[in-house]
């Protein structure tokens, strides 16, 4: 059964649009390095807290996250990219909440 792994990021004020671009760069790098997760990026500017960005990945199993990321981090260029990418991400957000949903149909 498929799993949707979703992270909802609370961006710092004014950082939601740059955060979307930041994730688009990551998706491009992931695909270039062999990770073909179906990814959806959503924004929510009008309800709840402002400056939220949700990123969803459709996976076969939750363990795919660790396995695929471990493979990509063995590639020196990819490891360097994602290391600096994570540092920039941490500067753009206050926090993130994770959810794991089993796709029922």
Short mmCIF file of N, CA, C and O in Angstrom, two decimals, residues 18-103:
data_model
loop_
_atom_site.label_atom_id
_atom_site.label_comp_id
_atom_site.label_asym_id
_atom_site.label_seq_id
_atom_site.Cartn_x
_atom_site.Cartn_y
_atom_site.Cartn_z
N UNK A 18 10.08 31.88 -1.38
CA UNK A 18 11.44 31.35 -1.53
C UNK A 18 11.55 29.89 -1.08
O UNK A 18 12.34 29.12 -1.66
N UNK A 19 10.75 29.49 -0.09
CA UNK A 19 10.78 28.10 0.36
C UNK A 19 10.26 27.16 -0.72
O UNK A 19 10.83 26.08 -0.94
N UNK A 20 9.23 27.58 -1.44
CA UNK A 20 8.73 26.77 -2.56
C UNK A 20 9.84 26.60 -3.59
O UNK A 20 10.10 25.49 -4.06
N UNK A 21 10.51 27.67 -3.95
CA UNK A 21 11.61 27.60 -4.92
C UNK A 21 12.72 26.69 -4.41
O UNK A 21 13.33 25.93 -5.18
N UNK A 22 12.99 26.77 -3.13
CA UNK A 22 14.03 25.94 -2.50
C UNK A 22 13.68 24.45 -2.65
O UNK A 22 14.54 23.64 -2.98
N UNK A 23 12.41 24.12 -2.44
CA UNK A 23 12.00 22.73 -2.60
C UNK A 23 12.00 22.30 -4.06
O UNK A 23 12.32 21.14 -4.36
N UNK A 24 11.66 23.19 -4.98
CA UNK A 24 11.73 22.84 -6.39
C UNK A 24 13.16 22.50 -6.81
O UNK A 24 13.39 21.58 -7.59
N UNK A 25 14.14 23.22 -6.26
CA UNK A 25 15.54 22.89 -6.51
C UNK A 25 15.88 21.50 -5.98
O UNK A 25 16.59 20.73 -6.64
N UNK A 26 15.38 21.19 -4.80
CA UNK A 26 15.66 19.88 -4.20
C UNK A 26 15.04 18.76 -5.02
O UNK A 26 15.68 17.72 -5.24
N UNK A 27 13.82 18.96 -5.48
CA UNK A 27 13.15 17.94 -6.31
C UNK A 27 13.96 17.69 -7.57
O UNK A 27 14.18 16.54 -7.97
N UNK A 28 14.43 18.76 -8.19
CA UNK A 28 15.25 18.63 -9.41
C UNK A 28 16.52 17.84 -9.12
O UNK A 28 16.90 16.95 -9.88
N UNK A 29 17.18 18.13 -8.01
CA UNK A 29 18.41 17.42 -7.64
C UNK A 29 18.12 15.96 -7.30
O UNK A 29 18.91 15.07 -7.65
N UNK A 30 17.01 15.71 -6.63
CA UNK A 30 16.66 14.34 -6.30
C UNK A 30 16.45 13.52 -7.57
O UNK A 30 16.99 12.42 -7.70
N UNK A 31 15.71 14.07 -8.51
CA UNK A 31 15.46 13.36 -9.77
C UNK A 31 16.75 13.14 -10.55
O UNK A 31 16.96 12.09 -11.13
N UNK A 32 17.61 14.14 -10.55
CA UNK A 32 18.89 14.02 -11.26
C UNK A 32 19.78 12.94 -10.65
O UNK A 32 20.64 12.38 -11.32
N UNK A 33 19.54 12.63 -9.39
CA UNK A 33 20.34 11.61 -8.69
C UNK A 33 19.58 10.32 -8.46
O UNK A 33 19.97 9.50 -7.62
N UNK A 34 18.49 10.11 -9.19
CA UNK A 34 17.82 8.82 -9.20
C UNK A 34 16.64 8.64 -8.27
O UNK A 34 16.06 7.56 -8.23
N UNK A 35 16.26 9.65 -7.50
CA UNK A 35 15.09 9.53 -6.64
C UNK A 35 13.89 10.06 -7.41
O UNK A 35 13.83 11.23 -7.76
N UNK A 36 12.93 9.20 -7.67
CA UNK A 36 11.80 9.53 -8.54
C UNK A 36 10.49 9.63 -7.75
O UNK A 36 9.43 9.34 -8.27
N UNK A 37 10.57 10.05 -6.49
CA UNK A 37 9.35 10.17 -5.70
C UNK A 37 8.40 11.16 -6.38
O UNK A 37 8.81 12.23 -6.83
N UNK A 38 7.12 10.81 -6.39
CA UNK A 38 6.10 11.77 -6.83
C UNK A 38 5.99 12.82 -5.74
O UNK A 38 5.77 12.50 -4.57
N UNK A 39 6.16 14.08 -6.12
CA UNK A 39 6.21 15.17 -5.14
C UNK A 39 5.15 16.21 -5.47
O UNK A 39 4.95 16.55 -6.63
N UNK A 40 4.51 16.69 -4.42
CA UNK A 40 3.55 17.79 -4.57
C UNK A 40 3.89 18.84 -3.53
O UNK A 40 4.07 18.53 -2.36
N UNK A 41 3.95 20.10 -3.96
CA UNK A 41 4.23 21.23 -3.08
C UNK A 41 2.99 22.12 -3.08
O UNK A 41 2.50 22.51 -4.14
N UNK A 42 2.50 22.42 -1.88
CA UNK A 42 1.28 23.24 -1.74
C UNK A 42 1.57 24.42 -0.81
O UNK A 42 2.39 24.32 0.10
N UNK A 43 0.85 25.52 -1.04
CA UNK A 43 0.96 26.68 -0.16
C UNK A 43 -0.40 26.99 0.44
O UNK A 43 -1.43 26.65 -0.13
N UNK A 44 -0.37 27.64 1.59
CA UNK A 44 -1.60 28.05 2.26
C UNK A 44 -1.35 29.42 2.86
O UNK A 44 -0.70 29.55 3.88
N UNK A 45 -1.85 30.44 2.18
CA UNK A 45 -1.64 31.81 2.63
C UNK A 45 -2.86 32.39 3.35
O UNK A 45 -2.78 33.47 3.90
N UNK A 46 -3.99 31.68 3.31
CA UNK A 46 -5.23 32.32 3.74
C UNK A 46 -5.96 31.66 4.89
O UNK A 46 -6.99 32.15 5.32
N UNK A 47 -5.48 30.52 5.37
CA UNK A 47 -6.15 29.91 6.52
C UNK A 47 -5.11 29.53 7.56
O UNK A 47 -3.93 29.36 7.24
N UNK A 48 -5.54 29.41 8.79
CA UNK A 48 -4.61 29.05 9.85
C UNK A 48 -3.46 30.03 9.92
O UNK A 48 -3.63 31.22 9.72
N UNK A 49 -2.29 29.51 10.20
CA UNK A 49 -1.10 30.35 10.24
C UNK A 49 -0.67 30.68 8.82
O UNK A 49 -0.78 29.87 7.92
N UNK A 50 -0.18 31.89 8.62
CA UNK A 50 0.28 32.27 7.29
C UNK A 50 1.67 31.68 7.03
O UNK A 50 2.32 31.15 7.93
N UNK A 51 2.09 31.76 5.78
CA UNK A 51 3.42 31.32 5.37
C UNK A 51 3.69 29.84 5.63
O UNK A 51 4.78 29.46 6.04
N UNK A 52 2.68 29.01 5.35
CA UNK A 52 2.86 27.55 5.45
C UNK A 52 3.09 26.97 4.07
O UNK A 52 2.47 27.38 3.10
N UNK A 53 3.97 26.00 4.01
CA UNK A 53 4.24 25.26 2.79
C UNK A 53 4.20 23.78 3.13
O UNK A 53 4.86 23.33 4.08
N UNK A 54 3.42 23.04 2.37
CA UNK A 54 3.31 21.59 2.56
C UNK A 54 4.03 20.90 1.41
O UNK A 54 3.86 21.27 0.24
N UNK A 55 4.83 19.90 1.75
CA UNK A 55 5.50 19.09 0.73
C UNK A 55 5.09 17.65 0.98
O UNK A 55 5.20 17.15 2.11
N UNK A 56 4.60 17.00 -0.08
CA UNK A 56 4.13 15.61 0.03
C UNK A 56 4.92 14.75 -0.94
O UNK A 56 5.18 15.15 -2.08
N UNK A 57 5.27 13.56 -0.46
CA UNK A 57 5.94 12.58 -1.30
C UNK A 57 5.13 11.29 -1.26
O UNK A 57 4.75 10.82 -0.19
N UNK A 58 4.86 10.73 -2.43
CA UNK A 58 4.17 9.45 -2.52
C UNK A 58 5.23 8.35 -2.59
O UNK A 58 6.08 8.36 -3.48
N UNK A 59 5.17 7.43 -1.64
CA UNK A 59 6.17 6.38 -1.51
C UNK A 59 5.50 5.02 -1.47
O UNK A 59 4.33 4.91 -1.10
N UNK A 60 6.25 3.99 -1.83
CA UNK A 60 5.72 2.63 -1.68
C UNK A 60 5.70 2.22 -0.22
O UNK A 60 4.76 1.59 0.25
N UNK A 61 6.78 2.56 0.50
CA UNK A 61 6.90 2.25 1.92
C UNK A 61 7.60 3.41 2.61
O UNK A 61 8.42 4.09 2.00
N UNK A 62 7.34 3.59 3.88
CA UNK A 62 7.96 4.66 4.63
C UNK A 62 9.48 4.48 4.68
O UNK A 62 10.24 5.45 4.68
N UNK A 63 9.93 3.24 4.67
CA UNK A 63 11.37 2.97 4.73
C UNK A 63 12.09 3.45 3.47
O UNK A 63 13.32 3.56 3.47
N UNK A 64 11.35 3.75 2.39
CA UNK A 64 11.98 4.28 1.17
C UNK A 64 12.72 5.58 1.45
O UNK A 64 13.73 5.87 0.80
N UNK A 65 12.22 6.37 2.39
CA UNK A 65 12.84 7.67 2.68
C UNK A 65 14.29 7.46 3.10
O UNK A 65 15.21 8.01 2.50
N UNK A 66 14.51 6.66 4.14
CA UNK A 66 15.87 6.44 4.63
C UNK A 66 16.74 5.74 3.60
O UNK A 66 17.89 6.13 3.39
N UNK A 67 16.20 4.73 2.93
CA UNK A 67 16.99 3.97 1.96
C UNK A 67 17.41 4.84 0.78
O UNK A 67 18.59 4.84 0.39
N UNK A 68 16.48 5.59 0.21
CA UNK A 68 16.80 6.42 -0.95
C UNK A 68 17.73 7.58 -0.58
O UNK A 68 18.64 7.90 -1.34
N UNK A 69 17.49 8.19 0.57
CA UNK A 69 18.36 9.29 0.96
C UNK A 69 19.77 8.81 1.30
O UNK A 69 20.75 9.51 1.02
N UNK A 70 19.88 7.62 1.86
CA UNK A 70 21.21 7.06 2.13
C UNK A 70 21.98 6.85 0.82
O UNK A 70 23.18 7.15 0.74
N UNK A 71 21.30 6.37 -0.21
CA UNK A 71 21.94 6.17 -1.52
C UNK A 71 22.42 7.49 -2.11
O UNK A 71 23.54 7.59 -2.62
N UNK A 72 21.57 8.50 -2.04
CA UNK A 72 21.93 9.78 -2.65
C UNK A 72 23.08 10.45 -1.89
O UNK A 72 23.92 11.12 -2.48
N UNK A 73 23.15 10.24 -0.58
CA UNK A 73 24.22 10.86 0.21
C UNK A 73 25.57 10.19 -0.01
O UNK A 73 26.60 10.71 0.42
N UNK A 74 25.60 9.05 -0.70
CA UNK A 74 26.86 8.41 -1.07
C UNK A 74 27.50 9.09 -2.27
O UNK A 74 28.67 8.86 -2.57
N UNK A 75 26.75 9.93 -2.96
CA UNK A 75 27.26 10.68 -4.12
C UNK A 75 27.82 12.00 -3.58
O UNK A 75 27.07 12.82 -3.05
N UNK A 76 29.14 12.20 -3.67
CA UNK A 76 29.74 13.39 -3.04
C UNK A 76 29.09 14.72 -3.43
O UNK A 76 28.85 15.56 -2.56
N UNK A 77 28.79 14.91 -4.72
CA UNK A 77 28.19 16.17 -5.16
C UNK A 77 26.79 16.35 -4.57
O UNK A 77 26.40 17.45 -4.18
N UNK A 78 26.04 15.25 -4.54
CA UNK A 78 24.69 15.32 -3.98
C UNK A 78 24.73 15.58 -2.48
O UNK A 78 23.94 16.37 -1.95
N UNK A 79 25.66 14.92 -1.79
CA UNK A 79 25.80 15.14 -0.34
C UNK A 79 26.15 16.59 -0.05
O UNK A 79 25.60 17.19 0.89
N UNK A 80 27.03 17.18 -0.85
CA UNK A 80 27.40 18.58 -0.66
C UNK A 80 26.20 19.49 -0.91
O UNK A 80 25.94 20.42 -0.13
N UNK A 81 25.46 19.22 -2.00
CA UNK A 81 24.29 20.03 -2.30
C UNK A 81 23.28 19.97 -1.16
O UNK A 81 22.82 21.00 -0.68
N UNK A 82 22.93 18.76 -0.73
CA UNK A 82 21.88 18.63 0.29
C UNK A 82 22.34 19.09 1.67
O UNK A 82 21.52 19.53 2.47
N UNK A 83 23.63 19.02 1.94
CA UNK A 83 24.13 19.56 3.20
C UNK A 83 23.90 21.06 3.29
O UNK A 83 23.36 21.57 4.27
N UNK A 84 24.29 21.78 2.23
CA UNK A 84 24.08 23.23 2.23
C UNK A 84 22.60 23.57 2.07
O UNK A 84 22.11 24.57 2.61
N UNK A 85 21.87 22.71 1.36
CA UNK A 85 20.43 22.92 1.17
C UNK A 85 19.72 22.87 2.53
O UNK A 85 18.86 23.70 2.81
N UNK A 86 20.09 21.91 3.37
CA UNK A 86 19.46 21.78 4.70
C UNK A 86 19.77 22.99 5.58
O UNK A 86 18.92 23.47 6.31
N UNK A 87 21.00 23.49 5.50
CA UNK A 87 21.36 24.68 6.28
C UNK A 87 20.48 25.86 5.89
O UNK A 87 19.97 26.58 6.75
N UNK A 88 20.30 26.04 4.58
CA UNK A 88 19.45 27.14 4.11
C UNK A 88 18.00 26.92 4.53
O UNK A 88 17.32 27.86 4.94
N UNK A 89 17.53 25.67 4.43
CA UNK A 89 16.16 25.36 4.86
C UNK A 89 15.95 25.77 6.32
O UNK A 89 14.95 26.40 6.65
N UNK A 90 16.88 25.41 7.16
CA UNK A 90 16.76 25.72 8.59
C UNK A 90 16.71 27.21 8.86
O UNK A 90 16.10 27.65 9.85
N UNK A 91 17.31 28.01 7.98
CA UNK A 91 17.25 29.47 8.13
C UNK A 91 15.93 30.05 7.64
O UNK A 91 15.60 31.19 7.97
N UNK A 92 15.17 29.28 6.86
CA UNK A 92 13.94 29.78 6.25
C UNK A 92 12.68 29.44 7.06
O UNK A 92 11.62 30.00 6.79
N UNK A 93 12.78 28.50 8.00
CA UNK A 93 11.58 28.01 8.68
C UNK A 93 11.69 28.17 10.20
O UNK A 93 12.78 28.29 10.75
N UNK A 94 10.51 28.13 10.83
CA UNK A 94 10.46 28.06 12.29
C UNK A 94 10.42 26.61 12.74
O UNK A 94 11.10 26.23 13.69
N UNK A 95 9.59 25.81 12.06
CA UNK A 95 9.46 24.39 12.40
C UNK A 95 8.72 23.67 11.28
O UNK A 95 8.24 24.30 10.34
N UNK A 96 8.63 22.34 11.43
CA UNK A 96 7.87 21.53 10.48
C UNK A 96 7.16 20.42 11.24
O UNK A 96 7.67 19.93 12.26
N UNK A 97 6.00 20.06 10.76
CA UNK A 97 5.24 18.93 11.31
C UNK A 97 5.20 17.84 10.24
O UNK A 97 4.98 18.14 9.06
N UNK A 98 5.38 16.60 10.65
CA UNK A 98 5.36 15.48 9.70
C UNK A 98 4.10 14.64 9.90
O UNK A 98 3.62 14.48 11.03
N UNK A 99 3.58 14.13 8.79
CA UNK A 99 2.41 13.25 8.80
C UNK A 99 2.69 12.11 7.83
O UNK A 99 3.31 12.31 6.79
N UNK A 100 2.22 10.93 8.18
CA UNK A 100 2.34 9.77 7.31
C UNK A 100 0.96 9.17 7.13
O UNK A 100 0.35 8.72 8.10
N UNK A 101 0.48 9.15 5.89
CA UNK A 101 -0.86 8.71 5.57
C UNK A 101 -0.78 7.46 4.70
O UNK A 101 -0.05 7.45 3.70
N UNK A 102 -1.56 6.45 5.03
CA UNK A 102 -1.70 5.28 4.18
C UNK A 102 -2.76 5.57 3.13
O UNK A 102 -3.86 6.02 3.48
N UNK A 103 -2.43 5.37 1.87
CA UNK A 103 -3.38 5.62 0.78
C UNK A 103 -4.36 4.44 0.74
O UNK A 103 -3.96 3.31 0.51
#
